């Protein structure tokens, strides 16, 4: 019976995955109440920026033993089959899933398979599920090079144990089957052995008769060969920051071309200019990229590349907050230009989700007169130009006519073959009749 189910799962239509725009939500910070009901009340905010997939950071009970800082990390999971009481009840989560689906959106959960909290029941009931150090003690996690991490609030799971593998897959299936969620973002997926994913991904896709989205927090393209839809564009993010610090803009596009040539069939990159890690440990985009204009320019350059775009708590209103993982800091939604910011991000995400050029258009480099300053590429019949510098530039394109092209970001018409871009200006030019 399993073989036909697996064949059916692999043949499913996953077009919604290919047209997704993800919105990452830290439940603690998203609303004044900091709970699941607050997410339901804030769904208009998600749709206001054009996203159609909610990614909830872990909603499970947080470990108390060896907890870091006041509230602990959401990635220190005490029970894989329960909702954090601070966030509400299982009934609240079901209500959120229903509310999301009524709006034609999807919802994925953040899954943490590499480690558990020290007060997870498995520590007591199944100590053989955990990795031991040279002294025979349960170990904190090690990274992919075998070095001990500073994740002292969690204990490393041992995937050499076949019973653990069965339990982990069963726990993931529980949320798919009992709550109707639409997939998972998998935390540090590359820390978990490859052969587990070869077993788990087909089992998850066969578990329910609908497409699901699987996002690996990992950059290695091998994750696509295991069946993940999306992997992190970490290198793209680093390259974009380097360009903003003065690296030649054309190196960004050439590196993206090389990465995409190596992409396994059907694989996609998650495109972001921030996420919960970056805002916590780096800086939010409005700080990192030189203000609101720089943050918007960086988002255009990243979000319209092949792959699927991500937006994070507060990014859509250009909040300058650094949101830590171990504390609670509600989003300050009433930013001075919040309405204009939402309209901008909505327009970009709508292009990424619905315009044929950005859903499936071929990606090519565009040569310009300002290769050191302007990120330039084509997606189908659209030309994306992003000024990465805090001063205006005029740019000419080699071999492309843009006179009387329309800018999809502003609805203005371009006159002449020289494009004037203000400081951190961005345009998306097409020569086609308006839809």
CSV table of N, CA, C and O in Angstrom, one decimal, residues 162-260:
chain,number,residue,atom,x,y,z
A,162,UNK,N,17.4,3.5,15.3
A,162,UNK,CA,16.2,3.4,14.4
A,162,UNK,C,14.9,3.7,15.1
A,162,UNK,O,14.0,4.3,14.4
A,163,UNK,N,14.8,3.5,16.4
A,163,UNK,CA,13.5,3.8,17.0
A,163,UNK,C,13.3,5.4,17.1
A,163,UNK,O,12.2,5.9,16.9
A,164,UNK,N,14.4,6.1,17.3
A,164,UNK,CA,14.4,7.6,17.3
A,164,UNK,C,13.9,8.0,15.9
A,164,UNK,O,13.0,8.9,15.8
A,165,UNK,N,14.4,7.5,14.9
A,165,UNK,CA,14.0,7.9,13.5
A,165,UNK,C,12.5,7.7,13.3
A,165,UNK,O,11.8,8.5,12.8
A,166,UNK,N,12.0,6.5,13.8
A,166,UNK,CA,10.5,6.3,13.7
A,166,UNK,C,9.7,7.3,14.5
A,166,UNK,O,8.7,7.8,14.0
A,167,UNK,N,10.2,7.6,15.7
A,167,UNK,CA,9.5,8.5,16.5
A,167,UNK,C,9.5,9.9,15.9
A,167,UNK,O,8.5,10.6,16.0
A,168,UNK,N,10.6,10.3,15.3
A,168,UNK,CA,10.7,11.7,14.8
A,168,UNK,C,9.7,11.8,13.6
A,168,UNK,O,9.0,12.8,13.4
A,169,UNK,N,9.8,10.8,12.7
A,169,UNK,CA,8.9,10.9,11.5
A,169,UNK,C,7.4,10.8,12.0
A,169,UNK,O,6.6,11.6,11.5
A,170,UNK,N,7.1,10.0,13.0
A,170,UNK,CA,5.7,9.9,13.5
A,170,UNK,C,5.3,11.3,14.1
A,170,UNK,O,4.1,11.7,13.9
A,171,UNK,N,6.2,12.0,14.8
A,171,UNK,CA,5.8,13.3,15.4
A,171,UNK,C,5.6,14.3,14.3
A,171,UNK,O,4.6,15.1,14.4
A,172,UNK,N,6.4,14.3,13.2
A,172,UNK,CA,6.1,15.2,12.1
A,172,UNK,C,4.8,14.9,11.4
A,172,UNK,O,4.0,15.8,11.0
A,173,UNK,N,4.5,13.6,11.2
A,173,UNK,CA,3.3,13.2,10.6
A,173,UNK,C,2.1,13.7,11.4
A,173,UNK,O,1.0,14.0,10.9
A,174,UNK,N,2.2,13.6,12.7
A,174,UNK,CA,1.1,14.0,13.6
A,174,UNK,C,0.6,15.4,13.3
A,174,UNK,O,-0.6,15.6,13.2
A,175,UNK,N,1.5,16.4,13.0
A,175,UNK,CA,1.0,17.7,12.7
A,175,UNK,C,0.5,17.8,11.3
A,175,UNK,O,-0.5,18.6,11.1
A,176,UNK,N,1.0,17.1,10.4
A,176,UNK,CA,0.4,17.0,9.0
A,176,UNK,C,-1.0,16.4,9.0
A,176,UNK,O,-1.9,17.0,8.4
A,177,UNK,N,-1.1,15.3,9.7
A,177,UNK,CA,-2.4,14.6,9.7
A,177,UNK,C,-3.4,15.1,10.6
A,177,UNK,O,-4.6,15.1,10.3
A,178,UNK,N,-3.1,15.5,11.8
A,178,UNK,CA,-4.0,15.9,12.8
A,178,UNK,C,-4.4,17.4,12.8
A,178,UNK,O,-5.5,17.8,13.3
A,179,UNK,N,-3.5,18.2,12.3
A,179,UNK,CA,-3.7,19.7,12.3
A,179,UNK,C,-3.8,20.3,10.9
A,179,UNK,O,-4.2,21.4,10.8
A,180,UNK,N,-3.5,19.5,9.9
A,180,UNK,CA,-3.7,20.0,8.5
A,180,UNK,C,-2.7,21.0,8.1
A,180,UNK,O,-2.9,21.8,7.2
A,181,UNK,N,-1.5,21.1,8.8
A,181,UNK,CA,-0.5,22.0,8.3
A,181,UNK,C,0.0,21.7,7.0
A,181,UNK,O,-0.2,20.6,6.4
A,182,UNK,N,0.8,22.6,6.4
A,182,UNK,CA,1.2,22.4,5.0
A,182,UNK,C,2.7,22.2,4.8
A,182,UNK,O,3.2,22.4,3.6
A,183,UNK,N,3.4,21.9,5.8
A,183,UNK,CA,4.8,21.6,5.6
A,183,UNK,C,5.6,22.0,6.8
A,183,UNK,O,5.1,22.4,7.9
A,184,UNK,N,7.0,22.0,6.6
A,184,UNK,CA,7.9,22.3,7.7
A,184,UNK,C,9.1,23.1,7.2
A,184,UNK,O,9.5,22.9,6.0
A,185,UNK,N,9.6,24.0,8.0
A,185,UNK,CA,10.9,24.5,7.9
A,185,UNK,C,11.7,23.7,8.9
A,185,UNK,O,11.4,23.6,10.1
A,186,UNK,N,12.8,23.1,8.5
A,186,UNK,CA,13.6,22.2,9.3
A,186,UNK,C,14.9,22.9,9.8
A,186,UNK,O,15.8,23.3,9.0
A,187,UNK,N,15.0,23.1,11.1
A,187,UNK,CA,16.1,23.8,11.7
A,187,UNK,C,17.4,22.9,11.5
A,187,UNK,O,17.4,21.7,11.6
A,188,UNK,N,18.5,23.6,11.3
A,188,UNK,CA,19.8,23.0,11.0
A,188,UNK,C,19.7,21.6,10.4
A,188,UNK,O,20.3,20.6,10.9
A,189,UNK,N,19.1,21.5,9.3
A,189,UNK,CA,18.8,20.2,8.7
A,189,UNK,C,20.0,19.5,8.3
A,189,UNK,O,20.0,18.2,8.3
A,190,UNK,N,21.1,20.2,8.0
A,190,UNK,CA,22.4,19.5,7.7
A,190,UNK,C,23.1,18.8,8.9
A,190,UNK,O,24.0,18.1,8.6
A,191,UNK,N,22.7,19.1,10.1
A,191,UNK,CA,23.3,18.5,11.2
A,191,UNK,C,22.7,17.0,11.4
A,191,UNK,O,23.3,16.2,12.1
A,192,UNK,N,21.6,16.8,10.8
A,192,UNK,CA,20.9,15.5,10.9
A,192,UNK,C,21.5,14.6,9.7
A,192,UNK,O,21.7,15.1,8.6
A,193,UNK,N,21.8,13.3,10.0
A,193,UNK,CA,22.4,12.5,8.9
A,193,UNK,C,21.6,12.5,7.6
A,193,UNK,O,20.3,12.4,7.6
A,194,UNK,N,22.3,12.4,6.5
A,194,UNK,CA,21.6,12.4,5.2
A,194,UNK,C,20.6,11.3,5.0
A,194,UNK,O,19.6,11.5,4.5
A,195,UNK,N,21.0,10.1,5.5
A,195,UNK,CA,20.2,9.0,5.2
A,195,UNK,C,18.8,9.0,6.0
A,195,UNK,O,17.9,8.4,5.6
A,196,UNK,N,18.8,9.9,7.1
A,196,UNK,CA,17.5,10.1,7.7
A,196,UNK,C,16.5,10.8,6.8
A,196,UNK,O,15.4,10.5,6.6
A,197,UNK,N,17.1,11.8,6.1
A,197,UNK,CA,16.2,12.6,5.2
A,197,UNK,C,15.8,11.8,4.0
A,197,UNK,O,14.6,11.9,3.5
A,198,UNK,N,16.6,10.9,3.5
A,198,UNK,CA,16.2,10.0,2.4
A,198,UNK,C,15.0,9.1,2.8
A,198,UNK,O,14.2,8.7,2.0
A,199,UNK,N,15.0,8.8,4.1
A,199,UNK,CA,13.8,8.0,4.7
A,199,UNK,C,12.6,8.9,5.0
A,199,UNK,O,11.5,8.6,4.7
A,200,UNK,N,12.9,10.1,5.6
A,200,UNK,CA,11.8,10.9,6.1
A,200,UNK,C,11.0,11.6,5.1
A,200,UNK,O,9.8,11.7,5.2
A,201,UNK,N,11.7,12.2,4.1
A,201,UNK,CA,11.0,13.1,3.2
A,201,UNK,C,10.0,12.4,2.4
A,201,UNK,O,8.8,12.8,2.3
A,202,UNK,N,10.3,11.2,1.8
A,202,UNK,CA,9.2,10.4,1.1
A,202,UNK,C,8.1,10.0,2.0
A,202,UNK,O,6.9,10.1,1.6
A,203,UNK,N,8.4,9.7,3.3
A,203,UNK,CA,7.3,9.3,4.2
A,203,UNK,C,6.4,10.5,4.5
A,203,UNK,O,5.2,10.3,4.6
A,204,UNK,N,7.0,11.7,4.7
A,204,UNK,CA,6.2,12.9,4.9
A,204,UNK,C,5.3,13.2,3.7
A,204,UNK,O,4.1,13.6,3.9
A,205,UNK,N,5.9,13.1,2.5
A,205,UNK,CA,5.1,13.5,1.4
A,205,UNK,C,4.0,12.5,1.1
A,205,UNK,O,2.9,12.8,0.6
A,206,UNK,N,4.2,11.2,1.5
A,206,UNK,CA,3.2,10.2,1.3
A,206,UNK,C,2.1,10.2,2.4
A,206,UNK,O,1.1,9.6,2.3
A,207,UNK,N,2.4,11.0,3.5
A,207,UNK,CA,1.5,10.9,4.7
A,207,UNK,C,0.1,11.6,4.4
A,207,UNK,O,-0.8,11.2,5.1
A,208,UNK,N,0.1,12.6,3.6
A,208,UNK,CA,-1.2,13.3,3.3
A,208,UNK,C,-1.4,13.5,1.8
A,208,UNK,O,-0.4,13.6,1.1
A,209,UNK,N,-2.6,13.5,1.4
A,209,UNK,CA,-2.9,13.5,-0.1
A,209,UNK,C,-2.9,15.0,-0.6
A,209,UNK,O,-3.9,15.4,-1.3
A,210,UNK,N,-1.9,15.7,-0.3
A,210,UNK,CA,-1.8,17.1,-0.7
A,210,UNK,C,-0.4,17.5,-0.8
A,210,UNK,O,0.5,16.9,-0.1
A,211,UNK,N,-0.1,18.5,-1.6
A,211,UNK,CA,1.3,19.0,-1.6
A,211,UNK,C,1.7,19.6,-0.3
A,211,UNK,O,0.9,20.3,0.4
A,212,UNK,N,3.0,19.4,0.1
A,212,UNK,CA,3.5,20.1,1.3
A,212,UNK,C,4.8,20.8,0.9
A,212,UNK,O,5.5,20.4,-0.1
A,213,UNK,N,5.2,21.8,1.6
A,213,UNK,CA,6.4,22.5,1.4
A,213,UNK,C,7.4,22.1,2.5
A,213,UNK,O,7.1,22.1,3.7
A,214,UNK,N,8.6,21.8,2.0
A,214,UNK,CA,9.7,21.4,2.9
A,214,UNK,C,10.9,22.3,2.7
A,214,UNK,O,11.5,22.3,1.6
A,215,UNK,N,11.2,23.1,3.7
A,215,UNK,CA,12.3,24.1,3.6
A,215,UNK,C,13.4,23.6,4.6
A,215,UNK,O,13.2,23.4,5.8
A,216,UNK,N,14.6,23.4,4.1
A,216,UNK,CA,15.8,23.0,4.9
A,216,UNK,C,16.6,24.3,5.2
A,216,UNK,O,17.0,25.0,4.4
A,217,UNK,N,16.8,24.4,6.5
A,217,UNK,CA,17.8,25.5,6.9
A,217,UNK,C,19.2,24.9,6.7
A,217,UNK,O,19.9,24.4,7.6
A,218,UNK,N,19.6,25.0,5.5
A,218,UNK,CA,20.9,24.5,5.0
A,218,UNK,C,21.2,25.1,3.7
A,218,UNK,O,20.3,25.3,2.9
A,219,UNK,N,22.5,25.2,3.3
A,219,UNK,CA,22.8,25.7,2.0
A,219,UNK,C,23.2,24.7,1.0
A,219,UNK,O,23.2,25.0,-0.2
A,220,UNK,N,23.7,23.5,1.4
A,220,UNK,CA,24.2,22.5,0.5
A,220,UNK,C,23.0,22.0,-0.4
A,220,UNK,O,22.0,21.6,0.1
A,221,UNK,N,23.3,22.0,-1.7
A,221,UNK,CA,22.3,21.6,-2.7
A,221,UNK,C,21.9,20.1,-2.6
A,221,UNK,O,20.9,19.7,-3.1
A,222,UNK,N,22.7,19.3,-1.8
A,222,UNK,CA,22.3,17.9,-1.6
A,222,UNK,C,20.9,17.8,-1.0
A,222,UNK,O,20.2,16.8,-1.2
A,223,UNK,N,20.5,18.8,-0.2
A,223,UNK,CA,19.2,18.7,0.4
A,223,UNK,C,18.0,18.6,-0.6
A,223,UNK,O,17.0,18.0,-0.3
A,224,UNK,N,18.2,19.2,-1.8
A,224,UNK,CA,17.2,19.1,-2.9
A,224,UNK,C,17.2,17.6,-3.4
A,224,UNK,O,16.1,17.1,-3.8
A,225,UNK,N,18.3,17.0,-3.4
A,225,UNK,CA,18.3,15.6,-3.9
A,225,UNK,C,17.6,14.7,-2.9
A,225,UNK,O,17.2,13.6,-3.3
A,226,UNK,N,17.5,15.1,-1.6
A,226,UNK,CA,16.8,14.3,-0.7
A,226,UNK,C,15.3,14.6,-0.7
A,226,UNK,O,14.5,14.0,-0.1
A,227,UNK,N,14.9,15.7,-1.5
A,227,UNK,CA,13.5,16.0,-1.7
A,227,UNK,C,13.0,17.3,-1.1
A,227,UNK,O,11.8,17.6,-1.2
A,228,UNK,N,13.9,18.1,-0.5
A,228,UNK,CA,13.5,19.4,0.0
A,228,UNK,C,13.2,20.3,-1.2
A,228,UNK,O,13.9,20.3,-2.2
A,229,UNK,N,12.1,21.2,-1.0
A,229,UNK,CA,11.8,22.2,-2.0
A,229,UNK,C,12.8,23.4,-2.0
A,229,UNK,O,13.2,23.9,-3.0
A,230,UNK,N,13.1,23.8,-0.8
A,230,UNK,CA,13.8,25.1,-0.6
A,230,UNK,C,15.0,24.9,0.3
A,230,UNK,O,14.9,24.1,1.3
A,231,UNK,N,16.1,25.5,0.0
A,231,UNK,CA,17.3,25.6,0.9
A,231,UNK,C,17.6,27.1,1.0
A,231,UNK,O,17.2,28.0,0.2
A,232,UNK,N,18.4,27.4,2.1
A,232,UNK,CA,18.7,28.8,2.4
A,232,UNK,C,19.8,29.3,1.4
A,232,UNK,O,20.8,28.7,1.1
A,233,UNK,N,19.5,30.6,1.0
A,233,UNK,CA,20.5,31.3,0.1
A,233,UNK,C,21.4,32.1,1.1
A,233,UNK,O,21.6,33.3,0.9
A,234,UNK,N,22.1,31.4,2.0
A,234,UNK,CA,23.0,32.1,2.9
A,234,UNK,C,24.1,32.8,2.1
A,234,UNK,O,24.5,34.0,2.4
A,235,UNK,N,24.7,32.2,1.1
A,235,UNK,CA,25.8,32.8,0.4
A,235,UNK,C,25.3,34.0,-0.4
A,235,UNK,O,26.0,35.0,-0.5
A,236,UNK,N,24.1,34.0,-0.9
A,236,UNK,CA,23.5,35.2,-1.6
A,236,UNK,C,23.4,36.4,-0.6
A,236,UNK,O,23.7,37.5,-1.0
A,237,UNK,N,23.0,36.1,0.6
A,237,UNK,CA,22.8,37.1,1.6
A,237,UNK,C,24.2,37.7,1.9
A,237,UNK,O,24.4,39.0,2.0
A,238,UNK,N,25.2,36.9,2.1
A,238,UNK,CA,26.6,37.4,2.4
A,238,UNK,C,27.1,38.2,1.2
A,238,UNK,O,27.7,39.3,1.4
A,239,UNK,N,26.9,37.7,0.0
A,239,UNK,CA,27.3,38.5,-1.2
A,239,UNK,C,26.6,39.8,-1.3
A,239,UNK,O,27.2,40.8,-1.7
A,240,UNK,N,25.3,39.9,-1.0
A,240,UNK,CA,24.6,41.1,-1.1
A,240,UNK,C,25.2,42.1,-0.1
A,240,UNK,O,25.4,43.3,-0.4
A,241,UNK,N,25.4,41.7,1.1
A,241,UNK,CA,26.0,42.6,2.1
A,241,UNK,C,27.4,43.1,1.7
A,241,UNK,O,27.7,44.3,1.9
A,242,UNK,N,28.2,42.2,1.0
A,242,UNK,CA,29.5,42.6,0.5
A,242,UNK,C,29.4,43.7,-0.5
A,242,UNK,O,30.2,44.6,-0.6
A,243,UNK,N,28.4,43.6,-1.4
A,243,UNK,CA,28.2,44.6,-2.4
A,243,UNK,C,27.8,45.9,-1.8
A,243,UNK,O,28.4,47.0,-2.2
A,244,UNK,N,27.0,45.9,-0.8
A,244,UNK,CA,26.6,47.1,-0.1
A,244,UNK,C,27.8,47.8,0.6
A,244,UNK,O,27.9,49.0,0.8
A,245,UNK,N,28.8,46.9,1.0
A,245,UNK,CA,30.0,47.4,1.6
A,245,UNK,C,31.1,47.9,0.6
A,245,UNK,O,32.2,48.3,0.9
A,246,UNK,N,30.8,47.7,-0.7
A,246,UNK,CA,31.7,48.2,-1.8
A,246,UNK,C,32.2,47.2,-2.8
A,246,UNK,O,32.8,47.6,-3.8
A,247,UNK,N,31.8,45.9,-2.6
A,247,UNK,CA,32.2,44.9,-3.6
A,247,UNK,C,31.5,45.2,-5.0
A,247,UNK,O,30.4,45.8,-5.0
A,248,UNK,N,32.1,44.9,-6.1
A,248,UNK,CA,31.5,45.2,-7.4
A,248,UNK,C,30.1,44.5,-7.5
A,248,UNK,O,30.0,43.3,-7.2
A,249,UNK,N,29.1,45.2,-8.0
A,249,UNK,CA,27.8,44.7,-8.1
A,249,UNK,C,27.6,43.5,-9.0
A,249,UNK,O,26.8,42.6,-8.8
A,250,UNK,N,28.4,43.5,-10.1
A,250,UNK,CA,28.2,42.5,-11.1
A,250,UNK,C,28.7,41.1,-10.6
A,250,UNK,O,28.3,40.1,-11.1
A,251,UNK,N,29.6,41.1,-9.6
A,251,UNK,CA,30.0,39.8,-9.0
A,251,UNK,C,28.8,39.1,-8.3
A,251,UNK,O,28.8,37.8,-8.3
A,252,UNK,N,27.8,39.8,-7.9
A,252,UNK,CA,26.7,39.2,-7.2
A,252,UNK,C,25.9,38.3,-8.2
A,252,UNK,O,25.6,37.2,-7.9
A,253,UNK,N,25.6,38.9,-9.4
A,253,UNK,CA,24.8,38.2,-10.3
A,253,UNK,C,25.6,37.0,-10.9
A,253,UNK,O,25.0,35.9,-11.1
A,254,UNK,N,26.9,37.1,-11.1
A,254,UNK,CA,27.6,36.0,-11.7
A,254,UNK,C,27.7,34.8,-10.7
A,254,UNK,O,27.6,33.7,-11.1
A,255,UNK,N,27.8,35.1,-9.4
A,255,UNK,CA,27.8,34.1,-8.4
A,255,UNK,C,26.4,33.4,-8.4
A,255,UNK,O,26.3,32.2,-8.2
A,256,UNK,N,25.4,34.2,-8.5
A,256,UNK,CA,24.0,33.6,-8.5
A,256,UNK,C,23.8,32.6,-9.7
A,256,UNK,O,23.2,31.6,-9.6
A,257,UNK,N,24.3,33.1,-10.9
A,257,UNK,CA,24.3,32.2,-12.0
A,257,UNK,C,25.0,30.9,-11.8
A,257,UNK,O,24.4,29.8,-12.2
A,258,UNK,N,26.1,30.9,-11.2
A,258,UNK,CA,26.9,29.7,-11.0
A,258,UNK,C,26.1,28.8,-10.0
A,258,UNK,O,26.0,27.6,-10.2
A,259,UNK,N,25.5,29.4,-9.0
A,259,UNK,CA,24.8,28.6,-8.0
A,259,UNK,C,23.6,27.9,-8.6
A,259,UNK,O,23.3,26.7,-8.4
A,260,UNK,N,22.9,28.6,-9.5
A,260,UNK,CA,21.7,28.1,-10.1
A,260,UNK,C,22.0,27.0,-11.1
A,260,UNK,O,21.2,26.1,-11.4
